[in-house]
PDB file of C-alpha atoms and ligand atoms in Angstrom:
ATOM      1  CA  UNK A  13      91.435  91.689  80.492  1.00  0.00           C
ATOM      2  CA  UNK A  14      91.562  89.755  82.582  1.00  0.00           C
ATOM      3  CA  UNK A  15      91.819  91.570  86.670  1.00  0.00           C
ATOM      4  CA  UNK A  16      94.195  90.749  89.560  1.00  0.00           C
ATOM      5  CA  UNK A  17      94.119  91.837  92.453  1.00  0.00           C
ATOM      6  CA  UNK A  18      97.017  91.391  94.961  1.00  0.00           C
ATOM      7  CA  UNK A  19      97.421  91.142  98.750  1.00  0.00           C
ATOM      8  CA  UNK A  20     100.656  92.667 100.380  1.00  0.00           C
ATOM      9  CA  UNK A  21     100.904  93.347 104.148  1.00  0.00           C
ATOM     10  CA  UNK A  22     104.806  94.648 103.835  1.00  0.00           C
ATOM     11  CA  UNK A  23     107.109  95.495 101.746  1.00  0.00           C
ATOM     12  CA  UNK A  24     105.104  94.265  98.690  1.00  0.00           C
ATOM     13  CA  UNK A  25     108.252  92.413  96.842  1.00  0.00           C
ATOM     14  CA  UNK A  26     106.222  89.497  95.257  1.00  0.00           C
ATOM     15  CA  UNK A  27     103.744  91.819  94.557  1.00  0.00           C
ATOM     16  CA  UNK A  28     106.815  94.748  92.447  1.00  0.00           C
ATOM     17  CA  UNK A  29     107.661  91.157  90.262  1.00  0.00           C
ATOM     18  CA  UNK A  30     103.714  91.133  89.374  1.00  0.00           C
ATOM     19  CA  UNK A  31     103.088  93.952  87.894  1.00  0.00           C
ATOM     20  CA  UNK A  32     106.882  94.536  86.433  1.00  0.00           C
ATOM     21  CA  UNK A  33     106.727  91.073  85.096  1.00  0.00           C
ATOM     22  CA  UNK A  34     102.969  92.261  83.609  1.00  0.00           C
ATOM     23  CA  UNK A  35     104.149  94.944  82.837  1.00  0.00           C
ATOM     24  CA  UNK A  36     106.716  93.929  80.468  1.00  0.00           C
ATOM     25  CA  UNK A  37     105.644  91.108  79.048  1.00  0.00           C
ATOM     26  CA  UNK A  38     102.029  92.667  78.556  1.00  0.00           C
ATOM     27  CA  UNK A  39      99.680  89.718  79.749  1.00  0.00           C
ATOM     28  CA  UNK A  40      96.367  90.401  78.900  1.00  0.00           C
ATOM     29  CA  UNK A  41      95.270  91.400  82.474  1.00  0.00           C
ATOM     30  CA  UNK A  42      95.327  94.506  84.441  1.00  0.00           C
ATOM     31  CA  UNK A  43      96.899  94.894  88.225  1.00  0.00           C
ATOM     32  CA  UNK A  44      93.177  96.306  88.598  1.00  0.00           C
ATOM     33  CA  UNK A  45      94.594  96.353  92.370  1.00  0.00           C
ATOM     34  CA  UNK A  46      96.809  96.483  95.729  1.00  0.00           C
ATOM     35  CA  UNK A  47      95.300  95.871  98.753  1.00  0.00           C
ATOM     36  CA  UNK A  48      96.382  95.697 102.370  1.00  0.00           C
ATOM     37  CA  UNK A  49      95.363  95.061 105.729  1.00  0.00           C
ATOM     38  CA  UNK A  50      98.399  97.521 106.791  1.00  0.00           C
ATOM     39  CA  UNK A  51      98.390 101.237 105.860  1.00  0.00           C
ATOM     40  CA  UNK A  52     102.393 100.708 107.146  1.00  0.00           C
ATOM     41  CA  UNK A  53     102.589  98.217 104.598  1.00  0.00           C
ATOM     42  CA  UNK A  54     105.299  99.394 102.136  1.00  0.00           C
ATOM     43  CA  UNK A  55     104.366  97.731  99.113  1.00  0.00           C
ATOM     44  CA  UNK A  56     101.557 100.815  98.442  1.00  0.00           C
ATOM     45  CA  UNK A  57     103.755 103.541  97.498  1.00  0.00           C
ATOM     46  CA  UNK A  58     104.850 100.428  94.399  1.00  0.00           C
ATOM     47  CA  UNK A  59     101.426 100.172  93.810  1.00  0.00           C
ATOM     48  CA  UNK A  60     100.303 103.813  93.823  1.00  0.00           C
ATOM     49  CA  UNK A  61     102.956 105.283  91.947  1.00  0.00           C
ATOM     50  CA  UNK A  62     102.795 102.370  88.681  1.00  0.00           C
ATOM     51  CA  UNK A  63      99.469 104.033  89.030  1.00  0.00           C
ATOM     52  CA  UNK A  64      97.802 101.015  90.496  1.00  0.00           C
ATOM     53  CA  UNK A  65      94.898 101.841  92.910  1.00  0.00           C
ATOM     54  CA  UNK A  66      95.904 101.126  96.631  1.00  0.00           C
ATOM     55  CA  UNK A  67      92.787 100.076  99.214  1.00  0.00           C
ATOM     56  CA  UNK A  68      93.680  99.577 103.029  1.00  0.00           C
ATOM     57  CA  UNK A  69      91.636  97.519 104.752  1.00  0.00           C
ATOM     58  CA  UNK A  70      92.672  97.114 108.608  1.00  0.00           C
ATOM     59  CA  UNK A  71      92.337  94.331 110.268  1.00  0.00           C
ATOM     60  CA  UNK A  72      92.499  95.871 113.481  1.00  0.00           C
ATOM     61  CA  UNK A  73      88.616  97.533 113.104  1.00  0.00           C
ATOM     62  CA  UNK A  74      86.970  94.501 112.932  1.00  0.00           C
ATOM     63  CA  UNK A  75      87.003  92.549 116.053  1.00  0.00           C
ATOM     64  CA  UNK A  76      86.421  88.603 115.176  1.00  0.00           C
ATOM     65  CA  UNK A  77      87.542  87.263 111.600  1.00  0.00           C
ATOM     66  CA  UNK A  78      84.508  87.119 109.768  1.00  0.00           C
ATOM     67  CA  UNK A  79      83.653  90.109 110.443  1.00  0.00           C
ATOM     68  CA  UNK A  80      87.203  91.837 108.749  1.00  0.00           C
ATOM     69  CA  UNK A  81      87.245  88.809 105.231  1.00  0.00           C
ATOM     70  CA  UNK A  82      84.085  90.371 104.769  1.00  0.00           C
ATOM     71  CA  UNK A  83      84.906  93.651 104.574  1.00  0.00           C
ATOM     72  CA  UNK A  84      87.226  92.849 102.867  1.00  0.00           C
ATOM     73  CA  UNK A  85      85.575  90.427 100.815  1.00  0.00           C
ATOM     74  CA  UNK A  86      83.589  93.176  99.358  1.00  0.00           C
ATOM     75  CA  UNK A  87      86.045  95.681  98.327  1.00  0.00           C
ATOM     76  CA  UNK A  88      87.810  92.885  96.482  1.00  0.00           C
ATOM     77  CA  UNK A  89      84.928  92.074  94.338  1.00  0.00           C
ATOM     78  CA  UNK A  90      84.777  95.461  94.075  1.00  0.00           C
ATOM     79  CA  UNK A  91      87.126  95.137  91.329  1.00  0.00           C
ATOM     80  CA  UNK A  92      85.620  92.127  89.872  1.00  0.00           C
ATOM     81  CA  UNK A  93      89.166  89.902  90.703  1.00  0.00           C
ATOM     82  CA  UNK A  94      89.385  87.214  88.024  1.00  0.00           C
ATOM     83  CA  UNK A  95      93.115  86.053  89.928  1.00  0.00           C
ATOM     84  CA  UNK A  96      93.407  87.134  94.131  1.00  0.00           C
ATOM     85  CA  UNK A  97      96.855  86.915  94.645  1.00  0.00           C
ATOM     86  CA  UNK A  98      98.151  86.518  98.191  1.00  0.00           C
ATOM     87  CA  UNK A  99     101.867  88.548  98.255  1.00  0.00           C
ATOM     88  CA  UNK A 100     102.923  88.223 102.009  1.00  0.00           C
ATOM     89  CA  UNK A 101      99.498  88.738 102.900  1.00  0.00           C
ATOM     90  CA  UNK A 102     100.399  87.814 107.061  1.00  0.00           C
ATOM     91  CA  UNK A 103      96.221  86.691 107.408  1.00  0.00           C
ATOM     92  CA  UNK A 104      95.062  83.567 108.375  1.00  0.00           C
ATOM     93  CA  UNK A 105      91.754  83.350 106.331  1.00  0.00           C
ATOM     94  CA  UNK A 106      88.063  82.267 106.919  1.00  0.00           C
ATOM     95  CA  UNK A 107      86.699  79.186 104.796  1.00  0.00           C
ATOM     96  CA  UNK A 108      83.742  81.006 104.000  1.00  0.00           C
ATOM     97  CA  UNK A 109      85.974  83.600 102.534  1.00  0.00           C
ATOM     98  CA  UNK A 110      88.737  80.889 101.077  1.00  0.00           C
ATOM     99  CA  UNK A 111      85.664  79.122  99.538  1.00  0.00           C
ATOM    100  CA  UNK A 112      84.273  82.741  97.948  1.00  0.00           C
ATOM    101  CA  UNK A 113      87.557  82.803  95.894  1.00  0.00           C
ATOM    102  CA  UNK A 114      87.601  79.317  95.556  1.00  0.00           C
ATOM    103  CA  UNK A 115      90.383  77.463  92.074  1.00  0.00           C
ATOM    104  CA  UNK A 116      91.252  81.355  91.389  1.00  0.00           C
ATOM    105  CA  UNK A 117      93.311  82.446  94.793  1.00  0.00           C
ATOM    106  CA  UNK A 118      96.953  82.506  94.928  1.00  0.00           C
ATOM    107  CA  UNK A 119      99.200  82.265  97.229  1.00  0.00           C
ATOM    108  CA  UNK A 120     102.977  81.859  97.766  1.00  0.00           C
ATOM    109  CA  UNK A 121     104.974  80.160 100.237  1.00  0.00           C
ATOM    110  CA  UNK A 122     108.746  80.224 101.237  1.00  0.00           C
ATOM    111  CA  UNK A 123     109.280  76.425 101.791  1.00  0.00           C
ATOM    112  CA  UNK A 124     108.955  73.368  99.748  1.00  0.00           C
ATOM    113  CA  UNK A 125     105.294  72.559 100.516  1.00  0.00           C
ATOM    114  CA  UNK A 126     105.020  70.464 102.420  1.00  0.00           C
ATOM    115  CA  UNK A 127     107.663  70.734 104.036  1.00  0.00           C
ATOM    116  CA  UNK A 128     107.549  73.606 106.545  1.00  0.00           C
ATOM    117  CA  UNK A 129     104.017  75.479 106.363  1.00  0.00           C
ATOM    118  CA  UNK A 130     103.382  78.569 108.666  1.00  0.00           C
ATOM    119  CA  UNK A 131     105.813  80.977 109.594  1.00  0.00           C
ATOM    120  CA  UNK A 132     109.869  81.658 110.701  1.00  0.00           C
ATOM    121  CA  UNK A 133     110.282  78.655 107.114  1.00  0.00           C
ATOM    122  CA  UNK A 134     113.679  79.612 107.134  1.00  0.00           C
ATOM    123  CA  UNK A 135     114.461  78.711 110.312  1.00  0.00           C
ATOM    124  CA  UNK A 136     112.997  75.479 110.200  1.00  0.00           C
ATOM    125  CA  UNK A 137     115.145  74.952 107.055  1.00  0.00           C
ATOM    126  CA  UNK A 138     118.333  75.408 108.646  1.00  0.00           C
ATOM    127  CA  UNK A 139     117.526  73.318 111.978  1.00  0.00           C
ATOM    128  CA  UNK A 140     116.242  70.658 110.503  1.00  0.00           C
ATOM    129  CA  UNK A 141     119.455  70.608 107.730  1.00  0.00           C
ATOM    130  CA  UNK A 142     117.822  69.856 104.712  1.00  0.00           C
ATOM    131  CA  UNK A 143     119.633  69.553 101.217  1.00  0.00           C
ATOM    132  CA  UNK A 144     117.188  72.081  99.410  1.00  0.00           C
ATOM    133  CA  UNK A 145     115.590  75.193 100.780  1.00  0.00           C
ATOM    134  CA  UNK A 146     112.845  77.102  98.079  1.00  0.00           C
ATOM    135  CA  UNK A 147     109.290  77.869  97.243  1.00  0.00           C
ATOM    136  CA  UNK A 148     105.862  76.684  96.806  1.00  0.00           C
ATOM    137  CA  UNK A 149     103.047  78.956  93.930  1.00  0.00           C
ATOM    138  CA  UNK A 150      99.660  76.723  95.731  1.00  0.00           C
ATOM    139  CA  UNK A 151      96.068  77.581  95.009  1.00  0.00           C
ATOM    140  CA  UNK A 152      94.030  78.367  98.567  1.00  0.00           C
ATOM    141  CA  UNK A 153      92.331  76.345 100.786  1.00  0.00           C
ATOM    142  CA  UNK A 154      91.706  75.905 104.296  1.00  0.00           C
ATOM    143  CA  UNK A 155      93.722  74.624 105.710  1.00  0.00           C
ATOM    144  CA  UNK A 156      96.994  77.066 106.410  1.00  0.00           C
ATOM    145  CA  UNK A 157     100.037  76.416 103.029  1.00  0.00           C
ATOM    146  CA  UNK A 158      98.627  74.064 101.284  1.00  0.00           C
ATOM    147  CA  UNK A 159      96.124  73.717  98.451  1.00  0.00           C
ATOM    148  CA  UNK A 160      96.627  72.065  95.319  1.00  0.00           C
ATOM    149  CA  UNK A 161     100.613  72.674  93.852  1.00  0.00           C
ATOM    150  CA  UNK A 162     101.456  74.751  90.587  1.00  0.00           C
ATOM    151  CA  UNK A 163     104.400  75.589  90.862  1.00  0.00           C
ATOM    152  CA  UNK A 164     108.028  75.523  93.408  1.00  0.00           C
ATOM    153  CA  UNK A 165     112.116  75.946  92.880  1.00  0.00           C
ATOM    154  CA  UNK A 166     114.438  74.225  94.648  1.00  0.00           C
ATOM    155  CA  UNK A 167     117.708  76.172  96.679  1.00  0.00           C
ATOM    156  CA  UNK A 168     120.650  74.733  97.770  1.00  0.00           C
ATOM    157  CA  UNK A 169     121.628  75.591 101.253  1.00  0.00           C
ATOM    158  CA  UNK A 170     124.874  76.812 101.847  1.00  0.00           C
ATOM    159  CA  UNK A 171     127.430  75.510 105.142  1.00  0.00           C
ATOM    160  CA  UNK A 172     126.449  78.773 107.220  1.00  0.00           C
ATOM    161  CA  UNK A 173     123.550  79.996 105.799  1.00  0.00           C
ATOM    162  CA  UNK A 174     122.174  82.039 108.237  1.00  0.00           C
ATOM    163  CA  UNK A 175     118.178  83.510 107.714  1.00  0.00           C
ATOM    164  CA  UNK A 176     119.063  85.970 106.314  1.00  0.00           C
ATOM    165  CA  UNK A 177     121.084  84.349 103.600  1.00  0.00           C
ATOM    166  CA  UNK A 178     118.627  81.924 103.168  1.00  0.00           C
ATOM    167  CA  UNK A 179     115.501  83.603 103.028  1.00  0.00           C
ATOM    168  CA  UNK A 180     117.557  85.965 100.191  1.00  0.00           C
ATOM    169  CA  UNK A 181     117.977  82.918  98.346  1.00  0.00           C
ATOM    170  CA  UNK A 182     115.016  82.349  98.008  1.00  0.00           C
ATOM    171  CA  UNK A 183     113.266  84.765  97.762  1.00  0.00           C
ATOM    172  CA  UNK A 184     115.096  85.967  94.521  1.00  0.00           C
ATOM    173  CA  UNK A 185     113.906  82.257  92.850  1.00  0.00           C
ATOM    174  CA  UNK A 186     110.724  83.714  93.913  1.00  0.00           C
ATOM    175  CA  UNK A 187     110.531  86.755  92.091  1.00  0.00           C
ATOM    176  CA  UNK A 188     110.700  84.612  89.350  1.00  0.00           C
ATOM    177  CA  UNK A 189     108.201  81.724  90.099  1.00  0.00           C
ATOM    178  CA  UNK A 190     105.111  83.256  91.474  1.00  0.00           C
ATOM    179  CA  UNK A 191     104.841  85.600  88.251  1.00  0.00           C
ATOM    180  CA  UNK A 192     105.266  82.650  85.762  1.00  0.00           C
ATOM    181  CA  UNK A 193     102.425  80.932  88.261  1.00  0.00           C
ATOM    182  CA  UNK A 194     100.284  83.080  87.757  1.00  0.00           C
ATOM    183  CA  UNK A 195     100.814  83.910  84.407  1.00  0.00           C
ATOM    184  CA  UNK A 196      99.937  80.602  83.584  1.00  0.00           C
ATOM    185  CA  UNK A 197      96.704  81.248  85.655  1.00  0.00           C
ATOM    186  CA  UNK A 198      95.930  84.432  82.857  1.00  0.00           C
ATOM    187  CA  UNK A 199      96.316  82.064  79.549  1.00  0.00           C
ATOM    188  CA  UNK A 200      94.314  79.754  81.039  1.00  0.00           C
ATOM    189  CA  UNK A 201      96.761  76.259  81.268  1.00  0.00           C
ATOM    190  CA  UNK A 202      95.335  75.810  85.026  1.00  0.00           C
ATOM    191  CA  UNK A 203      93.310  72.839  85.592  1.00  0.00           C
ATOM    192  CA  UNK A 204      93.248  71.457  88.915  1.00  0.00           C
ATOM    193  CA  UNK A 205      92.177  67.776  89.035  1.00  0.00           C
ATOM    194  CA  UNK A 206      91.344  65.295  91.799  1.00  0.00           C
ATOM    195  CA  UNK A 207      93.603  67.910  93.866  1.00  0.00           C
ATOM    196  CA  UNK A 208      96.370  68.004  91.638  1.00  0.00           C
ATOM    197  CA  UNK A 209      96.999  70.656  89.583  1.00  0.00           C
ATOM    198  CA  UNK A 210      97.942  70.224  85.638  1.00  0.00           C
ATOM    199  CA  UNK A 211      99.659  72.920  83.268  1.00  0.00           C
ATOM    200  CA  UNK A 212      99.019  73.348  79.538  1.00  0.00           C
ATOM    201  CA  UNK A 213     102.579  73.794  78.718  1.00  0.00           C
ATOM    202  CA  UNK A 214     100.955  73.344  74.476  1.00  0.00           C
ATOM    203  CA  UNK A 215     101.271  76.857  72.626  1.00  0.00           C
ATOM    204  CA  UNK A 216      97.502  77.665  73.094  1.00  0.00           C
TER     205      UNK A 216
HETATM  206  C1  GRF B  10     107.553  86.463 101.057  1.00  0.00           C
HETATM  207  O1  GRF B  10     108.556  85.003 101.407  1.00  0.00           O
HETATM  208  C2  GRF B  10     106.378  85.150 100.628  1.00  0.00           C
HETATM  209  O2  GRF B  10     106.600  83.633  99.939  1.00  0.00           O
HETATM  210  C3  GRF B  10     105.684  85.217 102.244  1.00  0.00           C
HETATM  211  O3  GRF B  10     106.003  86.044 102.134  1.00  0.00           O
HETATM  212  C4  GRF B  10     107.066  87.258 101.976  1.00  0.00           C
HETATM  213  C5  GRF B  10     106.599  88.693 101.712  1.00  0.00           C
HETATM  214  O4  GRF B  10     107.952  89.388 100.942  1.00  0.00           O
HETATM  215  N1  GRF B  10     104.353  84.721 101.748  1.00  0.00           N
HETATM  216  P1  GRF B  10     107.000  90.035 100.035  1.00  0.00           P
HETATM  217  O5  GRF B  10     106.624  90.526 100.798  1.00  0.00           O
HETATM  218  O6  GRF B  10     106.716  89.977  98.693  1.00  0.00           O
HETATM  219  O7  GRF B  10     108.103  91.278  99.514  1.00  0.00           O
END
């Protein structure tokens, strides 16, 4: 049984999709904890109502990024994670923290990386007039929204799209994509070879 720790900052709809998939598909894994840097993260209530341990490590209580990350790491490691899942966790992480979880920390970013790293990805996609937009699951490395890519999902940009309509279309895909990628990790199907992810699709 592998332990998954999920980090959120807000709504937590991706966390919810992962929890539901893990339960429905009976993953050989348990969601050991959901941890937030904000006490008002809406997703905490969903986790608690599903019997999942929750913890809050408020970043505002720490004066430096290094101190916050060190405190967060202690709480995460208390749950002995095999995998740390960033699900709308709105923090820039220190290289030390990222290194500690090298090869066992995933993020979902709402763009077809390497296009549009950072914030306001949907507005950027609309402004650029791209034909397709989407989401990417990747291993976390020290450089923001970089790191070996595990899976991507694309959606069309439609005439008249707004940030709201486009983000909703992408989010629907995220809720399929992230559980699928996490399941691959749990089933030991992912290998990073020379900075590139290889997915083993054969029956294990
Ligand atoms: C998602 O769009 C995700 O790709 C990005 O932040 C958003 C989080 O949404 N990293 P939610 O909290 O999972 O609902």
